[in-house]
Tab-separated table of C-alpha atoms and ligand atoms in Angstrom:
chain	number	residue	atom	x	y	z
A	427	LYS	CA	10.914	-22.468	17.968
A	428	SER	CA	11.764	-23.940	14.850
A	429	GLN	CA	11.927	-23.077	11.185
A	430	PRO	CA	9.569	-24.908	8.492
A	431	LYS	CA	10.992	-28.108	7.271
A	432	SER	CA	12.893	-28.227	3.958
A	433	TYR	CA	13.071	-31.530	1.867
A	434	PRO	CA	15.357	-32.348	-1.006
A	435	PHE	CA	13.836	-31.268	-4.566
A	436	ILE	CA	10.444	-30.010	-3.158
A	437	GLY	CA	12.179	-27.526	-0.772
A	438	ASN	CA	9.536	-26.042	1.543
A	439	TYR	CA	6.675	-26.428	-0.449
A	440	LEU	CA	4.852	-28.749	1.871
A	441	SER	CA	4.595	-25.994	4.583
A	442	LEU	CA	4.250	-23.402	1.827
A	443	TYR	CA	1.106	-25.212	0.535
A	444	THR	CA	-0.190	-25.826	3.841
A	445	ASN	CA	0.098	-22.051	4.798
A	446	HIS	CA	-0.973	-20.642	1.420
A	447	HIS	CA	-3.736	-18.891	3.018
A	448	ARG	CA	-1.550	-16.946	5.518
A	449	LEU	CA	1.721	-16.558	3.758
A	450	THR	CA	2.597	-13.032	5.341
A	451	GLN	CA	2.236	-14.621	8.890
A	452	TRP	CA	3.838	-17.970	7.987
A	453	THR	CA	6.910	-16.072	6.789
A	454	SER	CA	6.769	-13.667	9.571
A	455	ASP	CA	6.963	-16.442	11.970
A	456	ALA	CA	9.703	-17.787	10.281
A	457	ILE	CA	11.929	-14.720	10.559
A	458	HIS	CA	10.865	-14.537	14.327
A	459	ASN	CA	11.936	-17.903	15.149
A	460	SER	CA	15.366	-17.331	13.388
A	461	PRO	CA	18.369	-15.882	15.402
A	462	ASN	CA	19.476	-13.581	12.661
A	463	PHE	CA	15.853	-12.626	11.633
A	464	ALA	CA	16.381	-14.348	8.286
A	465	PHE	CA	14.559	-17.335	6.645
A	466	PHE	CA	15.333	-18.779	3.334
A	467	LEU	CA	12.269	-20.179	1.443
A	468	ARG	CA	13.394	-23.066	-0.610
A	469	ARG	CA	10.974	-23.722	-3.425
A	470	PRO	CA	11.026	-26.661	-5.877
A	471	PHE	CA	13.653	-26.779	-8.544
A	472	GLY	CA	16.020	-24.879	-6.589
A	473	GLN	CA	14.954	-21.484	-6.417
A	474	THR	CA	15.633	-19.664	-3.161
A	475	ARG	CA	14.150	-16.490	-1.666
A	476	LEU	CA	15.652	-14.901	1.340
A	477	PHE	CA	13.062	-13.139	3.868
A	478	THR	CA	14.724	-10.527	6.389
A	479	GLY	CA	13.525	-8.732	9.276
A	480	ASN	CA	16.893	-7.416	10.088
A	481	PRO	CA	17.200	-3.549	10.035
A	482	ALA	CA	20.930	-3.595	9.173
A	483	VAL	CA	20.137	-5.944	5.984
A	484	VAL	CA	17.272	-3.709	5.231
A	485	GLN	CA	19.459	-0.687	4.979
A	486	HIS	CA	22.142	-2.758	2.843
A	487	ILE	CA	19.680	-3.729	0.127
A	488	LEU	CA	17.398	-0.494	-0.089
A	489	LYS	CA	20.212	1.996	0.239
A	490	THR	CA	23.953	0.812	0.609
A	491	LYS	CA	23.894	-1.659	-2.227
A	492	PHE	CA	21.049	-0.163	-4.036
A	493	SER	CA	22.431	-0.809	-7.596
A	494	THR	CA	22.944	-4.449	-6.551
A	495	TYR	CA	19.262	-5.153	-5.298
A	496	GLN	CA	16.550	-4.015	-8.043
A	497	LYS	CA	13.385	-5.088	-9.145
A	498	GLY	CA	15.042	-7.852	-11.128
A	499	ASP	CA	13.625	-10.191	-13.966
A	500	ILE	CA	11.545	-12.480	-11.722
A	501	PHE	CA	9.269	-9.597	-10.306
A	502	ARG	CA	9.403	-7.894	-13.838
A	503	SER	CA	8.332	-10.955	-15.952
A	504	THR	CA	5.644	-11.889	-13.160
A	505	LEU	CA	4.101	-8.446	-13.174
A	506	PHE	CA	4.740	-7.286	-16.593
A	507	ASP	CA	1.541	-8.190	-18.338
A	508	LEU	CA	-0.091	-5.711	-15.745
A	509	LEU	CA	2.583	-3.344	-15.113
A	510	GLY	CA	4.304	-3.242	-18.360
A	511	ASP	CA	7.216	-0.654	-18.268
A	512	GLY	CA	5.305	1.394	-15.487
A	513	ILE	CA	7.533	3.093	-12.524
A	514	PHE	CA	7.107	-0.127	-10.294
A	515	ASN	CA	8.469	-2.423	-12.744
A	516	VAL	CA	11.615	-0.787	-14.328
A	517	ASP	CA	15.151	0.055	-13.058
A	518	GLY	CA	17.888	2.210	-13.929
A	519	GLU	CA	17.675	5.089	-16.440
A	520	GLU	CA	13.933	4.143	-17.366
A	521	TRP	CA	13.093	4.412	-13.482
A	522	LYS	CA	14.940	7.700	-12.701
A	523	PHE	CA	13.316	9.433	-15.736
A	524	GLN	CA	9.722	8.256	-14.573
A	525	ARG	CA	10.445	9.263	-10.818
A	526	GLN	CA	11.962	12.657	-11.731
A	527	LEU	CA	9.040	13.691	-14.009
A	528	SER	CA	6.321	12.348	-11.738
A	529	SER	CA	7.877	14.170	-8.394
A	530	HIS	CA	6.562	17.410	-9.841
A	531	GLU	CA	3.089	16.025	-9.010
A	532	PHE	CA	4.186	15.831	-5.336
A	533	ASN	CA	5.616	19.043	-4.624
A	534	THR	CA	3.997	21.179	-1.919
A	535	LYS	CA	1.904	23.270	-4.357
A	536	SER	CA	0.248	20.104	-5.702
A	537	LEU	CA	-0.252	18.604	-2.421
A	538	ARG	CA	-1.923	21.637	-1.188
A	539	HIS	CA	-4.136	21.751	-4.406
A	540	PHE	CA	-4.898	17.875	-3.548
A	541	VAL	CA	-6.036	18.289	-0.153
A	542	GLU	CA	-8.150	21.331	-0.365
A	543	HIS	CA	-9.882	20.510	-3.658
A	544	VAL	CA	-9.649	16.858	-4.748
A	545	VAL	CA	-10.020	15.120	-1.063
A	546	ASP	CA	-11.803	17.659	0.453
A	547	ASP	CA	-14.553	17.678	-2.318
A	548	GLU	CA	-14.748	13.838	-2.152
A	549	VAL	CA	-14.999	13.978	1.797
A	550	ASN	CA	-17.719	16.644	2.119
A	551	LYS	CA	-19.732	15.813	-1.216
A	552	ARG	CA	-19.420	12.061	-1.451
A	553	LEU	CA	-18.068	10.102	2.022
A	554	ILE	CA	-20.180	12.498	4.349
A	555	PRO	CA	-23.403	12.156	2.637
A	556	ILE	CA	-22.894	8.414	2.528
A	557	LEU	CA	-22.368	8.058	6.142
A	558	THR	CA	-24.954	10.408	7.041
A	559	THR	CA	-27.489	8.301	5.373
A	560	ALA	CA	-26.088	5.024	6.886
A	561	THR	CA	-26.658	6.498	10.280
A	562	ALA	CA	-30.059	7.757	9.612
A	563	ASN	CA	-31.171	4.073	8.014
A	564	ASP	CA	-29.107	2.214	10.557
A	565	THR	CA	-27.450	0.280	7.443
A	566	VAL	CA	-24.432	-1.916	7.653
A	567	LEU	CA	-21.529	-0.529	5.366
A	568	ASP	CA	-18.291	-2.441	3.963
A	569	LEU	CA	-16.102	0.405	5.219
A	570	GLN	CA	-13.044	-1.069	3.105
A	571	ASP	CA	-15.185	-0.978	0.016
A	572	ILE	CA	-16.024	2.556	0.576
A	573	LEU	CA	-12.648	3.422	1.186
A	574	GLN	CA	-11.313	1.864	-1.841
A	575	ARG	CA	-13.874	3.726	-3.645
A	576	PHE	CA	-12.773	6.797	-2.095
A	577	ALA	CA	-9.008	6.231	-3.120
A	578	LEU	CA	-9.867	5.154	-6.657
A	579	ASP	CA	-11.475	8.485	-7.147
A	580	ASN	CA	-8.863	10.243	-5.899
A	581	ILE	CA	-5.918	8.627	-7.532
A	582	CYS	CA	-7.881	8.843	-10.896
A	583	ARG	CA	-8.251	12.564	-10.530
A	584	ILE	CA	-4.647	13.000	-9.803
A	585	ALA	CA	-3.293	10.638	-12.375
A	586	PHE	CA	-5.673	11.416	-15.214
A	587	GLY	CA	-7.552	14.719	-14.074
A	588	TYR	CA	-10.385	12.453	-14.452
A	589	ASP	CA	-13.181	11.912	-11.982
A	590	PRO	CA	-14.758	8.267	-12.387
A	591	ALA	CA	-17.447	9.096	-9.256
A	592	TYR	CA	-17.072	5.315	-7.791
A	593	LEU	CA	-18.203	6.713	-4.463
A	594	THR	CA	-21.854	7.491	-5.112
A	595	PRO	CA	-24.786	6.259	-3.085
A	596	SER	CA	-25.695	3.539	-5.526
A	597	LEU	CA	-22.192	2.110	-4.886
A	598	PRO	CA	-21.962	1.189	-8.663
A	599	GLN	CA	-20.323	-2.006	-9.626
A	600	ALA	CA	-17.578	-0.584	-11.747
A	601	LYS	CA	-15.941	-2.893	-14.492
A	602	PHE	CA	-12.784	-0.837	-14.327
A	603	ALA	CA	-12.507	-1.367	-10.402
A	604	VAL	CA	-13.461	-5.206	-10.661
A	605	ALA	CA	-10.825	-5.592	-13.731
A	606	PHE	CA	-8.149	-3.939	-11.579
A	607	GLU	CA	-8.922	-6.106	-8.540
A	608	ASP	CA	-8.799	-9.377	-10.665
A	609	ALA	CA	-5.889	-8.417	-12.379
A	610	VAL	CA	-3.814	-7.564	-9.014
A	611	ARG	CA	-5.023	-10.810	-7.504
A	612	ILE	CA	-4.174	-13.067	-10.339
A	613	SER	CA	-0.677	-11.415	-11.009
A	614	SER	CA	0.225	-11.638	-7.056
A	615	GLU	CA	-1.118	-15.453	-7.186
A	616	ARG	CA	1.811	-15.918	-9.846
A	617	PHE	CA	4.424	-15.568	-7.359
A	618	ARG	CA	2.738	-18.079	-5.292
A	619	MET	CA	2.907	-21.268	-7.578
A	620	ILE	CA	5.132	-24.180	-7.486
A	621	THR	CA	7.072	-23.198	-10.642
A	622	PRO	CA	6.549	-20.172	-12.926
A	623	LEU	CA	6.259	-22.589	-15.805
A	624	LEU	CA	2.738	-23.333	-14.515
A	625	TRP	CA	1.339	-19.943	-15.024
A	626	LYS	CA	3.320	-19.352	-18.334
A	627	PHE	CA	1.655	-22.767	-19.507
A	628	LYS	CA	-1.777	-21.442	-18.692
A	629	ARG	CA	-1.198	-17.898	-20.360
A	630	PHE	CA	0.025	-20.061	-23.529
A	631	PHE	CA	-3.195	-21.810	-24.057
A	632	ASN	CA	-5.213	-19.029	-22.502
A	633	ILE	CA	-6.947	-20.781	-20.038
A	634	GLY	CA	-8.421	-20.657	-16.419
A	635	SER	CA	-7.065	-17.362	-14.039
A	636	GLU	CA	-4.497	-16.340	-16.869
A	637	LYS	CA	-7.488	-16.012	-19.321
A	638	ARG	CA	-9.183	-13.831	-16.877
A	639	LEU	CA	-6.101	-12.024	-16.270
A	640	LYS	CA	-5.878	-11.214	-19.917
A	641	GLU	CA	-9.434	-9.842	-20.120
A	642	ALA	CA	-9.132	-7.887	-16.816
A	643	VAL	CA	-5.903	-6.189	-18.359
A	644	SER	CA	-7.241	-5.476	-21.552
A	645	GLU	CA	-10.215	-3.840	-19.782
A	646	ILE	CA	-7.985	-1.790	-17.827
A	647	ARG	CA	-5.806	-0.611	-20.802
A	648	GLN	CA	-8.805	0.303	-22.945
A	649	PHE	CA	-10.242	2.517	-20.075
A	650	THR	CA	-6.931	3.998	-19.497
A	651	MET	CA	-6.612	4.611	-23.447
A	652	LYS	CA	-9.765	6.015	-23.802
A	653	ILE	CA	-9.050	8.848	-21.240
A	654	LEU	CA	-5.697	9.185	-22.817
A	655	ASN	CA	-7.304	9.995	-26.155
A	656	GLU	CA	-9.720	12.440	-24.613
A	657	LYS	CA	-6.842	14.148	-22.687
A	658	LYS	CA	-4.787	14.563	-25.912
A	659	GLN	CA	-7.803	16.811	-27.213
A	660	GLU	CA	-7.138	19.370	-24.527
A	661	LEU	CA	-3.597	19.522	-24.435
A	662	ALA	CA	-2.980	23.122	-24.968
A	663	ILE	CA	-4.162	23.461	-21.361
A	664	GLN	CA	-1.100	23.467	-18.668
A	665	PRO	CA	-0.624	20.074	-16.769
A	666	VAL	CA	-2.223	19.776	-14.015
A	667	ASP	CA	-2.362	15.970	-13.720
A	668	LEU	CA	0.218	13.093	-14.110
A	669	LEU	CA	-0.917	12.052	-17.470
A	670	SER	CA	-1.027	15.538	-18.938
A	671	ARG	CA	2.829	15.813	-17.618
A	672	PHE	CA	3.647	12.722	-19.329
A	673	LEU	CA	2.030	13.473	-22.726
A	674	ASN	CA	3.553	17.149	-22.571
A	675	SER	CA	6.918	15.610	-21.986
A	676	GLY	CA	7.132	14.747	-25.839
A	677	HIS	CA	7.486	11.621	-27.600
A	678	LEU	CA	6.566	9.042	-25.218
A	679	ASP	CA	4.522	6.469	-26.848
A	680	GLU	CA	0.881	5.515	-25.758
A	681	ASN	CA	1.685	2.169	-24.440
A	682	LEU	CA	4.046	3.419	-22.213
A	683	ILE	CA	2.185	6.418	-20.886
A	684	THR	CA	-0.709	3.744	-20.002
A	685	ASP	CA	1.913	1.676	-18.162
A	686	ILE	CA	2.870	4.382	-15.980
A	687	VAL	CA	-0.619	5.398	-15.269
A	688	ILE	CA	-1.407	1.893	-14.163
A	689	SER	CA	1.170	1.823	-11.711
A	690	PHE	CA	-0.202	5.028	-10.185
A	691	ILE	CA	-3.405	3.592	-9.807
A	692	LEU	CA	-2.304	0.562	-8.004
A	693	ALA	CA	0.170	2.643	-5.777
A	694	GLY	CA	-3.008	4.903	-4.869
A	695	ARG	CA	-5.875	2.872	-4.626
A	696	ASP	CA	-5.191	-0.193	-2.150
A	697	THR	CA	-2.731	1.445	-0.035
A	698	THR	CA	-4.330	4.299	2.014
A	699	SER	CA	-7.523	2.067	2.072
A	700	ALA	CA	-6.056	-0.841	3.719
A	701	ALA	CA	-4.123	1.407	6.190
A	702	LEU	CA	-7.385	3.313	6.813
A	703	THR	CA	-9.702	0.099	7.372
A	704	TRP	CA	-7.154	-1.265	10.004
A	705	PHE	CA	-6.809	2.189	11.560
A	706	PHE	CA	-10.623	2.473	12.290
A	707	TRP	CA	-10.734	-0.818	13.601
A	708	LEU	CA	-7.948	0.047	15.917
A	709	LEU	CA	-9.300	3.019	17.071
A	710	TYR	CA	-12.728	1.077	17.926
A	711	LYS	CA	-10.540	-1.211	20.205
A	712	ASN	CA	-8.594	1.516	21.678
A	713	PRO	CA	-11.567	4.430	22.808
A	714	ALA	CA	-9.034	6.255	24.794
A	715	ILE	CA	-6.563	6.967	21.793
A	716	GLU	CA	-9.788	7.575	19.692
A	717	SER	CA	-10.789	10.371	22.300
A	718	GLU	CA	-7.281	11.759	21.557
A	719	VAL	CA	-7.682	11.616	18.039
A	720	VAL	CA	-11.060	13.324	18.129
A	721	LYS	CA	-9.654	15.900	20.469
A	722	GLU	CA	-7.042	17.019	17.982
A	723	ILE	CA	-9.742	17.161	15.133
A	724	LYS	CA	-12.210	19.359	17.056
A	725	GLU	CA	-9.112	22.018	17.470
A	726	LYS	CA	-9.469	22.123	13.632
A	727	SER	CA	-11.713	23.652	11.524
A	728	ASP	CA	-14.553	21.756	10.077
A	729	SER	CA	-12.995	21.285	6.793
A	730	PRO	CA	-9.402	21.720	7.841
A	731	ILE	CA	-7.027	23.496	5.137
A	732	TYR	CA	-3.352	21.795	4.206
A	733	ASP	CA	-1.556	23.482	7.298
A	734	GLU	CA	-4.201	22.354	9.737
A	735	VAL	CA	-4.059	18.662	8.272
A	736	LYS	CA	-0.227	18.924	8.415
A	737	ASP	CA	-0.301	20.158	11.952
A	738	MET	CA	-2.338	16.852	12.880
A	739	VAL	CA	0.484	15.244	15.060
A	740	TYR	CA	-1.550	12.730	17.046
A	741	THR	CA	-3.431	11.394	14.048
A	742	HIS	CA	-0.114	11.131	12.339
A	743	ALA	CA	1.437	9.140	14.981
A	744	SER	CA	-1.749	6.956	15.305
A	745	LEU	CA	-1.647	6.194	11.792
A	746	TYR	CA	2.218	5.356	11.769
A	747	GLU	CA	1.341	3.007	14.683
A	748	SER	CA	-1.574	1.444	13.006
A	749	MET	CA	0.650	0.761	9.800
A	750	ARG	CA	3.176	-0.705	12.137
A	751	LEU	CA	0.861	-3.538	12.914
A	752	TYR	CA	-0.945	-3.721	9.440
A	753	PRO	CA	1.200	-2.480	6.789
A	754	PRO	CA	-0.512	-1.905	3.433
A	755	VAL	CA	2.427	-3.452	1.682
A	756	PRO	CA	3.570	-6.296	4.169
A	757	VAL	CA	6.411	-8.008	2.009
A	758	ASP	CA	8.277	-6.236	-0.805
A	759	SER	CA	11.336	-7.942	-2.844
A	760	LYS	CA	14.497	-7.162	-4.761
A	761	GLN	CA	16.748	-9.395	-6.741
A	762	ALA	CA	20.576	-9.494	-6.490
A	763	ASN	CA	22.215	-8.919	-9.931
A	764	ALA	CA	25.433	-9.938	-8.452
A	765	ASP	CA	27.147	-11.970	-5.600
A	766	ASP	CA	26.858	-10.398	-2.228
A	767	VAL	CA	27.433	-10.949	1.345
A	768	LEU	CA	24.976	-9.177	3.982
A	769	PRO	CA	26.048	-7.407	6.854
A	770	ASP	CA	24.862	-10.465	9.071
A	771	GLY	CA	27.290	-12.777	6.983
A	772	THR	CA	24.589	-14.121	4.946
A	773	ILE	CA	25.640	-15.101	1.502
A	774	VAL	CA	23.404	-14.013	-1.232
A	775	LYS	CA	23.953	-15.530	-4.808
A	776	LYS	CA	23.457	-13.444	-8.001
A	777	GLY	CA	19.713	-13.997	-9.073
A	778	MET	CA	18.493	-14.558	-5.652
A	779	MET	CA	15.260	-12.605	-4.182
A	780	VAL	CA	15.381	-10.849	-1.261
A	781	SER	CA	12.514	-9.800	0.355
A	782	TYR	CA	12.132	-7.354	3.238
A	783	HIS	CA	9.004	-7.809	5.725
A	784	PRO	CA	7.740	-4.736	7.159
A	785	TYR	CA	4.941	-6.980	8.742
A	786	ALA	CA	7.416	-8.920	10.601
A	787	MET	CA	9.284	-5.926	11.477
A	788	GLY	CA	6.520	-4.173	12.983
A	789	ARG	CA	6.139	-7.281	15.622
A	790	MET	CA	9.491	-7.549	16.721
A	791	GLU	CA	10.165	-7.188	20.344
A	792	SER	CA	13.943	-6.578	19.749
A	793	ILE	CA	12.675	-3.176	17.744
A	794	TRP	CA	9.618	-2.337	19.685
A	795	GLY	CA	10.200	-3.670	23.060
A	796	GLU	CA	7.850	-6.081	24.988
A	797	ASN	CA	4.892	-3.932	24.491
A	798	TRP	CA	5.005	-4.340	20.664
A	799	MET	CA	1.694	-5.730	20.429
A	800	GLU	CA	-0.065	-2.754	21.955
A	801	PHE	CA	-1.530	0.064	20.074
A	802	ARG	CA	0.574	3.088	21.413
A	803	PRO	CA	0.778	6.033	19.342
A	804	ASP	CA	3.176	7.693	21.750
A	805	ARG	CA	6.118	5.609	20.527
A	806	TRP	CA	5.842	8.253	17.544
A	807	LEU	CA	5.755	11.589	19.649
A	808	GLU	CA	8.061	13.435	21.740
A	809	LYS	CA	8.208	16.697	23.427
A	810	ASP	CA	9.353	19.599	21.429
A	811	GLU	CA	12.112	21.335	23.519
A	812	THR	CA	11.003	24.910	22.814
A	813	SER	CA	7.105	24.914	22.790
A	814	GLU	CA	6.653	22.034	25.066
A	815	LYS	CA	4.234	20.686	22.705
A	816	LYS	CA	4.213	17.146	21.458
A	817	LYS	CA	5.946	16.654	18.086
A	818	PHE	CA	6.459	13.826	15.774
A	819	ARG	CA	9.351	11.767	16.506
A	820	ALA	CA	11.185	10.552	13.475
A	821	ARG	CA	12.622	7.026	13.444
A	822	ASP	CA	15.285	5.104	11.592
A	823	PRO	CA	13.440	4.279	8.334
A	824	TYR	CA	15.127	0.873	7.997
A	825	ILE	CA	13.302	-0.329	11.403
A	826	TYR	CA	10.105	0.677	9.700
A	827	PRO	CA	10.207	0.307	6.039
A	828	VAL	CA	6.402	0.433	5.266
A	829	PHE	CA	6.943	2.979	2.716
A	830	GLN	CA	10.361	1.054	1.624
A	831	ALA	CA	13.047	3.609	2.170
A	832	GLY	CA	16.417	4.866	0.431
A	833	PRO	CA	16.089	5.906	-3.220
A	834	ARG	CA	12.866	4.395	-4.130
A	835	ILE	CA	11.019	5.287	-1.097
A	836	CYS	CA	7.371	5.726	-1.870
A	837	LEU	CA	6.936	8.773	-3.731
A	838	GLY	CA	3.282	9.206	-2.627
A	839	LYS	CA	3.953	9.307	1.279
A	840	ASP	CA	2.979	12.620	2.057
A	841	MET	CA	0.248	12.752	-0.157
A	842	ALA	CA	-1.022	9.421	1.503
A	843	PHE	CA	-0.868	10.989	5.019
A	844	LEU	CA	-2.766	14.167	3.950
A	845	GLN	CA	-5.216	11.933	2.488
A	846	MET	CA	-5.783	9.916	5.313
A	847	LYS	CA	-5.483	12.474	7.872
A	848	ARG	CA	-8.479	14.362	6.187
A	849	VAL	CA	-10.595	11.248	5.962
A	850	VAL	CA	-10.001	10.754	9.347
A	851	ALA	CA	-10.863	14.302	10.320
A	852	GLY	CA	-13.933	14.366	8.317
A	853	VAL	CA	-15.268	10.848	9.471
A	854	LEU	CA	-14.607	11.321	13.477
A	855	ARG	CA	-15.642	14.841	13.722
A	856	GLN	CA	-19.382	13.742	13.371
A	857	PHE	CA	-19.272	9.886	13.384
A	858	LYS	CA	-18.305	6.712	15.267
A	859	VAL	CA	-17.379	3.770	13.341
A	860	VAL	CA	-18.560	0.629	14.942
A	861	PRO	CA	-18.100	-3.081	13.783
A	862	ALA	CA	-21.355	-4.750	12.916
A	863	VAL	CA	-19.699	-7.943	14.207
A	864	ASP	CA	-17.566	-8.035	17.185
A	865	ASP	CA	-17.114	-11.532	18.387
A	866	GLY	CA	-13.968	-10.438	20.230
A	867	GLY	CA	-11.326	-11.917	17.729
A	868	GLU	CA	-9.203	-10.214	15.206
A	869	PRO	CA	-10.180	-9.454	11.619
A	870	VAL	CA	-7.989	-11.540	9.231
A	871	PHE	CA	-5.108	-9.864	7.448
A	872	VAL	CA	-4.767	-11.327	3.996
A	873	ALA	CA	-2.430	-9.767	1.331
A	874	ALA	CA	-1.875	-10.066	-2.464
A	875	LEU	CA	0.530	-7.412	-3.712
A	876	THR	CA	-0.934	-5.028	-0.776
A	877	SER	CA	-3.287	-6.115	2.279
A	878	LYS	CA	-6.760	-6.538	2.896
A	879	MET	CA	-9.102	-7.361	5.789
A	880	LYS	CA	-10.472	-10.475	4.848
A	881	GLY	CA	-14.202	-10.268	4.067
A	882	GLY	CA	-14.323	-6.505	4.410
A	883	PHE	CA	-14.959	-4.628	7.296
A	884	PRO	CA	-18.793	-4.380	8.144
A	885	VAL	CA	-19.710	-1.560	10.045
A	886	LYS	CA	-22.414	0.550	11.281
A	887	ILE	CA	-21.992	4.559	11.510
A	888	LYS	CA	-23.178	6.274	14.567
A	889	LYS	CA	-23.561	10.093	15.025
A	890	ARG	CA	-21.060	11.293	17.517
A	891	ASN	CA	-22.734	13.026	20.494
A	892	ASP	CA	-19.840	13.585	22.607
A	893	ASP	CA	-19.325	17.503	22.276
B	1350	LIG	C1	-0.329	4.236	3.224
B	1350	LIG	C2	-0.225	4.530	1.985
B	1350	LIG	C3	1.154	4.063	1.073
B	1350	LIG	C4	2.058	3.245	1.460
B	1350	LIG	C5	2.167	1.929	2.775
B	1350	LIG	C6	3.012	3.107	0.426
B	1350	LIG	C7	4.030	2.123	0.195
B	1350	LIG	C8	4.798	1.966	-0.704
B	1350	LIG	C9	5.857	1.024	-0.950
B	1350	LIG	C10	6.063	-0.143	0.047
B	1350	LIG	C11	6.549	1.501	-2.119
B	1350	LIG	C12	7.561	0.365	-2.697
B	1350	LIG	C13	7.106	-0.429	-3.680
B	1350	LIG	C14	7.972	-1.115	-4.605
B	1350	LIG	O1	8.810	-0.552	-5.113
B	1350	LIG	O2	8.055	-2.323	-4.673
B	1350	LIG	C15	5.939	2.237	-2.598
B	1350	LIG	C16	6.155	2.958	-4.100
B	1350	LIG	C17	5.318	4.171	-4.655
B	1350	LIG	N1	4.345	4.432	-4.157
B	1350	LIG	FE1	3.562	4.465	-2.252
B	1350	LIG	N2	2.455	3.853	-0.443
B	1350	LIG	C18	1.368	4.381	-0.256
B	1350	LIG	C19	0.749	5.230	-0.855
B	1350	LIG	C20	1.017	6.015	-2.191
B	1350	LIG	C21	0.020	6.919	-2.907
B	1350	LIG	C22	-1.253	7.572	-2.253
B	1350	LIG	C23	0.717	7.085	-4.104
B	1350	LIG	C24	0.350	7.958	-5.120
B	1350	LIG	C25	0.045	8.064	-6.124
B	1350	LIG	C26	1.927	6.295	-3.937
B	1350	LIG	C27	2.842	6.419	-4.995
B	1350	LIG	C28	3.937	5.479	-5.186
B	1350	LIG	C29	4.931	5.301	-6.059
B	1350	LIG	C30	4.879	6.186	-7.247
B	1350	LIG	C31	5.902	4.489	-5.837
B	1350	LIG	C32	7.152	3.927	-6.764
B	1350	LIG	C33	8.450	4.648	-6.410
B	1350	LIG	C34	9.700	4.244	-7.088
B	1350	LIG	O3	9.711	3.114	-7.478
B	1350	LIG	O4	10.521	5.087	-7.228
B	1350	LIG	N3	1.939	5.574	-2.885
B	1350	LIG	N4	4.859	2.832	-1.904
């Protein structure tokens, strides 16, 4: 077991280059091969980034020393063209303000409305009819694409109070969705370049991928601004979505509001769709677990209401377990704004990036035991002392930072689970999802800022006949 070789001047660049198509897996292997679950990635020209899979270090950077480990200028400048001053890209007071104002959108009342109106509508009027047609015609669908469309409709309705209707039977090519996809991909590729000077140079001369990024961001902003202006006309109405909440809060300028909305679209579009794609694949591979999930779904009503969705404990545990193996955000970074020493004795210099690695952590024997590679929702269940029923077993968030942890923990976590469980209930009550190709291998996990199944997830939808 060895770590990637580092050379003077170019650092680990040779290995980095050879593994550029599997960076998540490569950095994960390096963490696993280290006695203290740490790996220093040395880039050319002296920039060093620490990857960690040690829960004590994760707790240290995400909570204990929260004010030392921030987004920082590397993250901020790399993603600025796309995210501007949106919540994902700011620290300090600016972050606190956006977090507080947005948090209203995630209280119980808003979540109940979200499940019983927005998600329910999208499941019953769009998703199910498309699956029904696919069953009748025996067509192959890319389930990942369908789930992304689903999530994008959802998040636009929450963020803007606007329904773009991407999940319709014709599966329209949406300019906005394509622009978003390109902008995220190109922005995340910036992190991987041998030096940031390269993308800055391309941006300066407006060539290649940077030219496309500029166009894509401009399309995204125009689209957002258009909705924002429409919204302004109807502002007397009480704020029911994020956009009107920010517009109502007073003197925020339009550019900033656009930034804020873009961060939310990023948060909501690719995360739940990635999680569900892998979830359906894992269920196909584990029919006994699928049966348990279906059993739970059939105990609820056809269109389960908020409380029923909340009560789907087994499905909840299965989603946790699936994201352990395939986390939607597989690696996430902070930057130290002062010198520090980590709990394992590692010295961190001011300006260094420190990345925690949910993908590597979900696959560590020291955390999950020797059966870590098995899909076992039971890990997340325990018996309730009084009712004897199974209940969800919460674990230390620092061994499972899939939603981050500490003060900046994902704001949409509860919303994400409600949405995913409602989709799972809607799909599996009537249908079976069967991969169109099954060569016995595992689909390929790739990641930009969020993860994806490479090449999509081609499936056939079968009617479920097991009542
Ligand atoms: C399975 C689904 C999801 C996963 C795994 C997930 C994961 C994460 C992670 C890892 C972060 C930290 C990112 C960073 O700061 O670098 C985050 C932040 C955030 N997430 Fe999620 N997320 C999910 C769904 C959602 C949804 C549906 C929303 C709803 C809009 C959402 C809203 C947010 C927001 C607003 C933040 C920023 C919080 C802050 O900086 O204070 N997330 N999420």
